[in-house]
């Protein structure tokens, strides 16, 4: 047994010990039986909770017929509750058989939401918590969980990385609180906080969770909600809860199938062959060398590599209950091609969830296991850039079988391609075989024990493991253009034979105790616990040429980190009107030196249910009103520079970076830069929120304002020269402020048996300012240059600068002629020194929208339903790198003797040399997108009433309205360059319920 | 009591459990490529590996070749290497180089209008201080007290003390570059640790004194010249650096130290180095064998891969219609060329796009690639009718054949075959000048070089022995008499080494005008009675005449010329209208990834060629300059050293200069000719007061096509804004605020 598993057993031993030590006997009383039904439909409610008011830990749940049986003393009050219904109390007199009708409630306010280490009634929440459940998810051809949420919650922005199958997405909650460190929120799946490092061989590590298995997302936005996750909470928390079985329910089988057609919505406006010939002949009229390379073909390179594609997705789920053990099991299969040739994703998923209860409901066990196998083929995205730039007058294929028969640019000596010329885009895709397979297992066992001698006290143990295993290979033949190489004797020595592997093993043990007690008007809920998490990963990348005679790369890595935490929460409510929450977390991270390792993260929140006050109690128009105030401190330990940034380390050189001493080569040892004082980033958040409901909760929603101040920002900054073993170091420096207003409203316009229509809208106003950036305050210090573009080498377009939003564009102000056209190379001399130099650049807009909003509506009429979801971003600007990199004529002919295409903008500007830093290329990328339109019809009670059939038709990415000149206004980071086009998807869906 | 013990146990379990959790937080790297500082220095064998990194810091970009895991960040990794940045900073702002790339503020270098925000200047600066920090770390960790504490003794200790002196040399080298480029800079030594502090700024004069002291201190600690491993510093490296420091002392401190410069140059001269026999061998893939290189920066296509350094210098210079394979590389990057001002150091009178260079004659353009031939088997070639080198050709495909054959022996017999066999053969029965099918052998009485004509229609033939000469106004006797040429049977060429004046020549046979050749259309193709051939410049030339099988051609090649002028001119324009067009400006063929024996380097992308940071010819020129500047030394030696360099350049003494020609201005130009693209130019121009200002202009200086005056503050680079912002102790160099 190795040291690791031994210590894990040691850690498990502790909470088990606690459970074993404590036991108590049970009291017996008279038995009351009854049924619980829906007050409107009269249908029996399965799994409704029945409990004693005086002792909420005693109770039961209704069975498959809505029946229950419970020992109750006379005069005691029973509480009946069920998700989505108004909770009812029932005082027991002489009766031994009662019938209870529960009224359906407005979900938003009565629901229970999952919070960190527990659940809470939404109406008792003091923090900023948004729940999005499966019925609100985006619909359509979705294989990535993130896509379910796009546009659904205020303050949450999700940008997919492009249109590849299973593409990942960037999630920003309230804009993110960090600069260099990760801005990704913490994602917690069934109580397991995941690492956010990604998995080799997958486009998106969250893909290991099948969207069909997800029950709900809970988004914790403000510090009073997230601080319980301490050092990982600064960027918000998303809790994903998967679907479970329902106690006492019958077997129910659901099949869900989708067939999708992915189409290419549009392409980048480059010159077609005739336009190109005309312009080329004009530009190079006096250059016979240039004219000699022009071809006679007419090739639309983009349509060569972007084609319509198909995908299908099948899911089979069974839920039910065996006695006291509800279960759910599901399998899924998904396979889609991307619209960029050769890209493909195939996924198998399986999930099992078991929730048995023992000891008269005192012991609940929850077991979740999710397994996944994903096979990917990756298409080289460089082919998109090549297709834009490839000369349209050249043919796709040649008569020669050299280079696989594809046309390629060759040196005068045809045994060598021109190394700096574009590759044939089609060859770039078809001759590269880049595949990966990933297995992942995510499992946990959660044991929840309610103490017999003290039912107010409950212990909860969660043990989880997250394993993944990736194997990828890349093969490129030595006879084709990419990676082509020959030695002096003419032998082929190029091509690629590469293999990469990764193993990840993350483990978690959480334990907490929870004590809930009511004292008259007061209610106290205290929770305290600890958590231990271990993150481990190991992998390598080995690359040789195709003949395996030359090793190009042989790297391996192995790393780990630990996080140990103690946490506690106190909820106090008075008269069910005044709610107070305090949380505290003490986190220790192995990524920092011993002295800086521990961080304390407190939060406090207060909520006032105004509606419960006497002056509002009888105002019918207001059905709900709650004010929330919160403050908290959270941290950020997800730094981007490895697991040992504080430690003095040395690194060996690879075999290709040795140095010659005499006749031999010496492997070198390099001291690494480090910051022994590196510590947590701290974010303080103030939050004011107002939850409202009007007209019997027909209109509900909330309004929030937040102010976030991040200090000790983990940022990569220049070190004072000579003081460290690097020129830039990750350290704690700088401050940043984020503030915003979020508003959401949900209106149920009709809510009758036949007609249901709701409209939801959310809007977020966001503002980000860097307030401090360096250790010293130098007014001449411009900032940190970021945002590398394509074109030239190492050119940056953005800056982090004090007083401006992060990632502001840093460019020259273009001068325009009287015809409104930009004049090449003419910029405004902003500092008035008579010359145009780098000092004339200025901050000009940023990629972040100042306002973004989501709009969705759902209409059900009898068996028909119709849903629509759209989004808008305003005030976001984009650097059009496609135009700036392909919009001038100087390089249409390269003296190495090949030609490249240009975009239509080149005909407009007629510029000669690249002018990357002209603000002409910074373009308004505000947009409205109609993300998805769905029409469905439900056939009920088919096949002797055993079967329901639901058919639907969905169009995704239906419409985009934008002033932006490029292909797609939505590119995370604001640098538009080689985006994988997002397809327009037409999907047909079938669901069968048995 | 029972309950009490339960809680004690529970508490004990809690404490134990939590303690074990908390202990997990003490982690050490798992990766076998990463080790902690402590374990590195406990092992005596590690020290040389850390030292190797100090040296490699000049060459590679990081711990993976060619890229990945970089040493410094904030700039593209390929650009980030020490040598590449050093080259750009020293060459691009001068008359020696322009670059076609428009990356970031790169163009500011050649336009001499940089600011403190330029990322390339920052990259140079960051490289210097990265290197200084590496050295400081090693010097700190190899101090005697630390070695003693670690129990390192004996030869291990002695070796490490030697390494430490080398690290001090490497630090002095980078501080010298800092002194030269940035002047007043932050000052850190091994006394300062690694961490957050603000180094003090040292004045240029104080830094000069520090470097001088360091070098003098370590001089006795380093191995004698040429006794250390190749690639590592020895005493000659120290002397070379001292010489450079002293030569520029007036710039750095206001006080000249020319005598000191002479002293240390003399030591290097006496150290046993010698000039490589061929100039170009210093810049080839096997230049590690050159006896001239005193201190190199090493590269290797297999083991020391980088996108910077020599990979950059060689690839960037290749573009246009240059054939990459001729440079041992797989493709050019089309970047760097030279200005016309620089070309004029070699060719003062060059105008327009005239191609200068050793070959004066026009490029030969054949009229057709193949002609019908008949074969001439005979005793001169073993009676082989299929020998394709002894044929006559019919230029007009009219049955009339002609050509030249060399009959080495008197009484040579031969026949004519229509086809490469005896099937159809002609001799001459009766030696009457008419051909007879299967006739008797034809006999040439004398040995010699014969012109032979055959008319298969008329079945006639003639043959005539010829001797060739050059005649014309360019020759010593004008149009009066020939200068005889000699025939080389091995090459089949007539040639003569001859002094020519500017003028005209023709070729004629047998001292008469009956058979003479000129060149109509100046296309290299000789015609009977053709036009006179122009010789543009006076000089010593090798004139060759190629007759044999038509077409006939000739070359006129300068025998005495400066072989350091290594330009590619075909397809290039001399003038630079557009600095971003590779074809504007002559390209340079000086550096190659090909060995002196013509073999390719070990890789076609990454090169084997090393960079000679200090080279003996530089020391020679420094000696001469220091003497001219008043340093105590031998003027005779100065002249001899310069002439030694020039004799190598011209391969004879024709380029040698007289004492009176040896002036400072000559030295500056000679340094350009000898040392161009070797990273000296910026420093040289500043020392001569010709860098900034308007006294000396070249193309695109000050962003003007023909060059314009610039402000003197450009003599120093600015301290990058990033460091001004990071270190409040720093004052910006004058002119940059």
Short mmCIF file of N, CA and C in Angstrom, two decimals, chain A residues 2-8 11 195 197 231-232 505-509 531-537 558-565 585-593 597-598 637-639 642-646 680, chain B residues 18-30:
data_model
loop_
_atom_site.label_atom_id
_atom_site.label_comp_id
_atom_site.label_asym_id
_atom_site.label_seq_id
_atom_site.Cartn_x
_atom_site.Cartn_y
_atom_site.Cartn_z
N UNK A 2 0.62 2.12 -0.92
CA UNK A 2 1.50 3.29 -0.97
C UNK A 2 1.07 4.34 0.06
N UNK A 3 1.90 5.31 0.20
CA UNK A 3 1.70 6.32 1.23
C UNK A 3 0.40 7.07 1.04
N UNK A 4 0.06 7.31 -0.23
CA UNK A 4 -1.15 8.09 -0.51
C UNK A 4 -2.41 7.42 0.00
N UNK A 5 -2.58 6.16 -0.38
CA UNK A 5 -3.83 5.53 0.00
C UNK A 5 -3.88 5.31 1.50
N UNK A 6 -2.71 5.14 2.08
CA UNK A 6 -2.69 4.97 3.51
C UNK A 6 -3.20 6.22 4.22
N UNK A 7 -2.71 7.37 3.75
CA UNK A 7 -3.13 8.60 4.42
C UNK A 7 -4.60 8.89 4.17
N UNK A 8 -5.10 8.43 3.03
CA UNK A 8 -6.52 8.64 2.77
C UNK A 8 -7.34 7.82 3.74
N UNK A 11 -7.53 9.50 6.93
CA UNK A 11 -8.45 10.62 6.96
C UNK A 11 -9.90 10.14 7.02
N UNK A 195 -11.19 20.48 -10.17
CA UNK A 195 -10.10 21.39 -10.50
C UNK A 195 -10.46 22.01 -11.84
N UNK A 197 -8.22 22.68 -14.38
CA UNK A 197 -7.01 22.64 -15.19
C UNK A 197 -7.24 22.05 -16.57
N UNK A 231 -10.92 29.96 -0.60
CA UNK A 231 -9.85 30.37 -1.49
C UNK A 231 -10.15 30.12 -2.96
N UNK A 232 -11.27 29.49 -3.26
CA UNK A 232 -11.56 29.25 -4.66
C UNK A 232 -12.83 29.97 -5.10
N UNK A 505 -5.67 12.41 -10.97
CA UNK A 505 -6.34 11.76 -9.86
C UNK A 505 -6.60 12.83 -8.81
N UNK A 506 -7.84 13.18 -8.66
CA UNK A 506 -8.20 14.15 -7.64
C UNK A 506 -9.05 13.44 -6.60
N UNK A 507 -8.78 13.74 -5.35
CA UNK A 507 -9.51 13.05 -4.28
C UNK A 507 -10.04 14.07 -3.29
N UNK A 508 -11.14 13.71 -2.68
CA UNK A 508 -11.79 14.66 -1.77
C UNK A 508 -12.34 13.92 -0.56
N UNK A 509 -12.14 14.52 0.58
CA UNK A 509 -12.88 14.07 1.77
C UNK A 509 -13.43 15.33 2.45
N UNK A 531 -12.33 19.91 5.16
CA UNK A 531 -12.26 19.35 3.84
C UNK A 531 -10.80 19.14 3.48
N UNK A 532 -10.56 18.07 2.76
CA UNK A 532 -9.20 17.74 2.31
C UNK A 532 -9.30 17.38 0.84
N UNK A 533 -8.49 18.02 0.05
CA UNK A 533 -8.53 17.72 -1.37
C UNK A 533 -7.12 17.57 -1.90
N UNK A 534 -6.93 16.62 -2.76
CA UNK A 534 -5.61 16.35 -3.35
C UNK A 534 -5.77 16.33 -4.86
N UNK A 535 -4.93 17.10 -5.51
CA UNK A 535 -4.97 17.17 -6.97
C UNK A 535 -3.65 16.64 -7.49
N UNK A 536 -3.73 15.68 -8.37
CA UNK A 536 -2.51 15.05 -8.87
C UNK A 536 -2.62 14.88 -10.36
N UNK A 537 -1.56 15.19 -11.06
CA UNK A 537 -1.57 14.93 -12.49
C UNK A 537 -0.17 14.58 -12.97
N UNK A 558 4.92 15.90 -13.76
CA UNK A 558 4.18 15.26 -12.68
C UNK A 558 4.05 16.33 -11.60
N UNK A 559 2.86 16.50 -11.09
CA UNK A 559 2.69 17.58 -10.14
C UNK A 559 1.48 17.32 -9.26
N UNK A 560 1.46 17.95 -8.13
CA UNK A 560 0.33 17.76 -7.25
C UNK A 560 0.14 18.99 -6.38
N UNK A 561 -1.04 19.10 -5.83
CA UNK A 561 -1.25 20.13 -4.82
C UNK A 561 -2.33 19.67 -3.86
N UNK A 562 -2.29 20.25 -2.69
CA UNK A 562 -3.27 19.90 -1.66
C UNK A 562 -3.99 21.16 -1.19
N UNK A 563 -5.20 20.93 -0.76
CA UNK A 563 -5.97 22.01 -0.17
C UNK A 563 -6.64 21.44 1.07
N UNK A 564 -6.37 22.03 2.20
CA UNK A 564 -6.98 21.57 3.45
C UNK A 564 -7.75 22.73 4.04
N UNK A 565 -8.98 22.47 4.47
CA UNK A 565 -9.82 23.59 4.88
C UNK A 565 -10.66 23.25 6.11
N UNK A 585 -14.16 30.45 6.50
CA UNK A 585 -13.40 29.31 6.00
C UNK A 585 -11.92 29.61 6.19
N UNK A 586 -11.21 28.58 6.64
CA UNK A 586 -9.77 28.70 6.81
C UNK A 586 -9.16 27.69 5.84
N UNK A 587 -8.47 28.21 4.81
CA UNK A 587 -7.93 27.35 3.77
C UNK A 587 -6.42 27.29 3.83
N UNK A 588 -5.91 26.10 3.67
CA UNK A 588 -4.46 25.95 3.56
C UNK A 588 -4.13 25.35 2.21
N UNK A 589 -3.20 25.99 1.48
CA UNK A 589 -2.85 25.51 0.15
C UNK A 589 -1.38 25.18 0.07
N UNK A 590 -1.09 24.06 -0.55
CA UNK A 590 0.33 23.67 -0.68
C UNK A 590 1.06 24.52 -1.69
N UNK A 591 0.35 25.40 -2.39
CA UNK A 591 1.00 26.20 -3.42
C UNK A 591 1.75 27.40 -2.87
N UNK A 592 1.62 27.61 -1.56
CA UNK A 592 2.29 28.77 -0.97
C UNK A 592 3.24 28.32 0.13
N UNK A 593 4.17 29.19 0.43
CA UNK A 593 5.12 28.88 1.49
C UNK A 593 4.40 28.79 2.83
N UNK A 597 0.60 30.23 3.87
CA UNK A 597 -0.22 29.14 3.38
C UNK A 597 -1.69 29.28 3.75
N UNK A 598 -1.92 29.82 4.93
CA UNK A 598 -3.29 29.81 5.43
C UNK A 598 -3.99 31.13 5.18
N UNK A 637 -6.67 30.98 -5.30
CA UNK A 637 -5.40 30.26 -5.25
C UNK A 637 -5.11 29.53 -6.54
N UNK A 638 -5.98 29.71 -7.51
CA UNK A 638 -5.78 29.03 -8.77
C UNK A 638 -4.85 29.82 -9.65
N UNK A 639 -3.61 29.88 -9.22
CA UNK A 639 -2.61 30.65 -9.93
C UNK A 639 -2.19 29.88 -11.16
N UNK A 642 2.00 26.95 -12.03
CA UNK A 642 2.43 25.69 -11.47
C UNK A 642 2.12 25.57 -9.99
N UNK A 643 2.58 24.48 -9.42
CA UNK A 643 2.20 24.15 -8.05
C UNK A 643 3.25 24.59 -7.02
N UNK A 644 4.39 25.12 -7.49
CA UNK A 644 5.45 25.46 -6.54
C UNK A 644 6.04 26.84 -6.79
N UNK A 645 5.20 27.84 -6.97
CA UNK A 645 5.77 29.13 -7.37
C UNK A 645 6.57 29.81 -6.27
N UNK A 646 6.51 29.31 -5.05
CA UNK A 646 7.23 29.96 -3.95
C UNK A 646 8.59 29.33 -3.69
N UNK A 680 -2.37 34.51 -1.04
CA UNK A 680 -3.70 34.56 -1.62
C UNK A 680 -4.01 35.90 -2.23
N UNK B 18 -6.37 15.81 11.62
CA UNK B 18 -6.14 17.15 11.10
C UNK B 18 -4.66 17.39 10.90
N UNK B 19 -3.87 16.89 11.86
CA UNK B 19 -2.43 17.08 11.72
C UNK B 19 -1.94 16.42 10.43
N UNK B 20 -2.47 15.24 10.13
CA UNK B 20 -2.01 14.57 8.92
C UNK B 20 -2.46 15.32 7.67
N UNK B 21 -3.67 15.90 7.73
CA UNK B 21 -4.14 16.71 6.60
C UNK B 21 -3.19 17.87 6.37
N UNK B 22 -2.88 18.55 7.47
CA UNK B 22 -2.13 19.79 7.36
C UNK B 22 -0.72 19.51 6.86
N UNK B 23 -0.19 18.36 7.28
CA UNK B 23 1.17 18.01 6.85
C UNK B 23 1.26 17.80 5.34
N UNK B 24 0.14 17.39 4.74
CA UNK B 24 0.12 17.20 3.29
C UNK B 24 0.50 18.47 2.53
N UNK B 25 0.34 19.61 3.19
CA UNK B 25 0.57 20.87 2.49
C UNK B 25 2.05 21.12 2.20
N UNK B 26 2.91 20.35 2.88
CA UNK B 26 4.35 20.49 2.58
C UNK B 26 4.68 19.60 1.39
N UNK B 27 4.70 20.18 0.23
CA UNK B 27 4.97 19.37 -0.96
C UNK B 27 6.33 19.73 -1.55
N UNK B 28 6.90 18.79 -2.25
CA UNK B 28 8.10 19.06 -3.05
C UNK B 28 7.80 18.61 -4.47
N UNK B 29 8.51 19.19 -5.45
CA UNK B 29 8.22 18.82 -6.84
C UNK B 29 8.35 17.32 -7.08
N UNK B 30 7.41 16.78 -7.85
CA UNK B 30 7.44 15.37 -8.19
C UNK B 30 8.16 15.13 -9.50
#
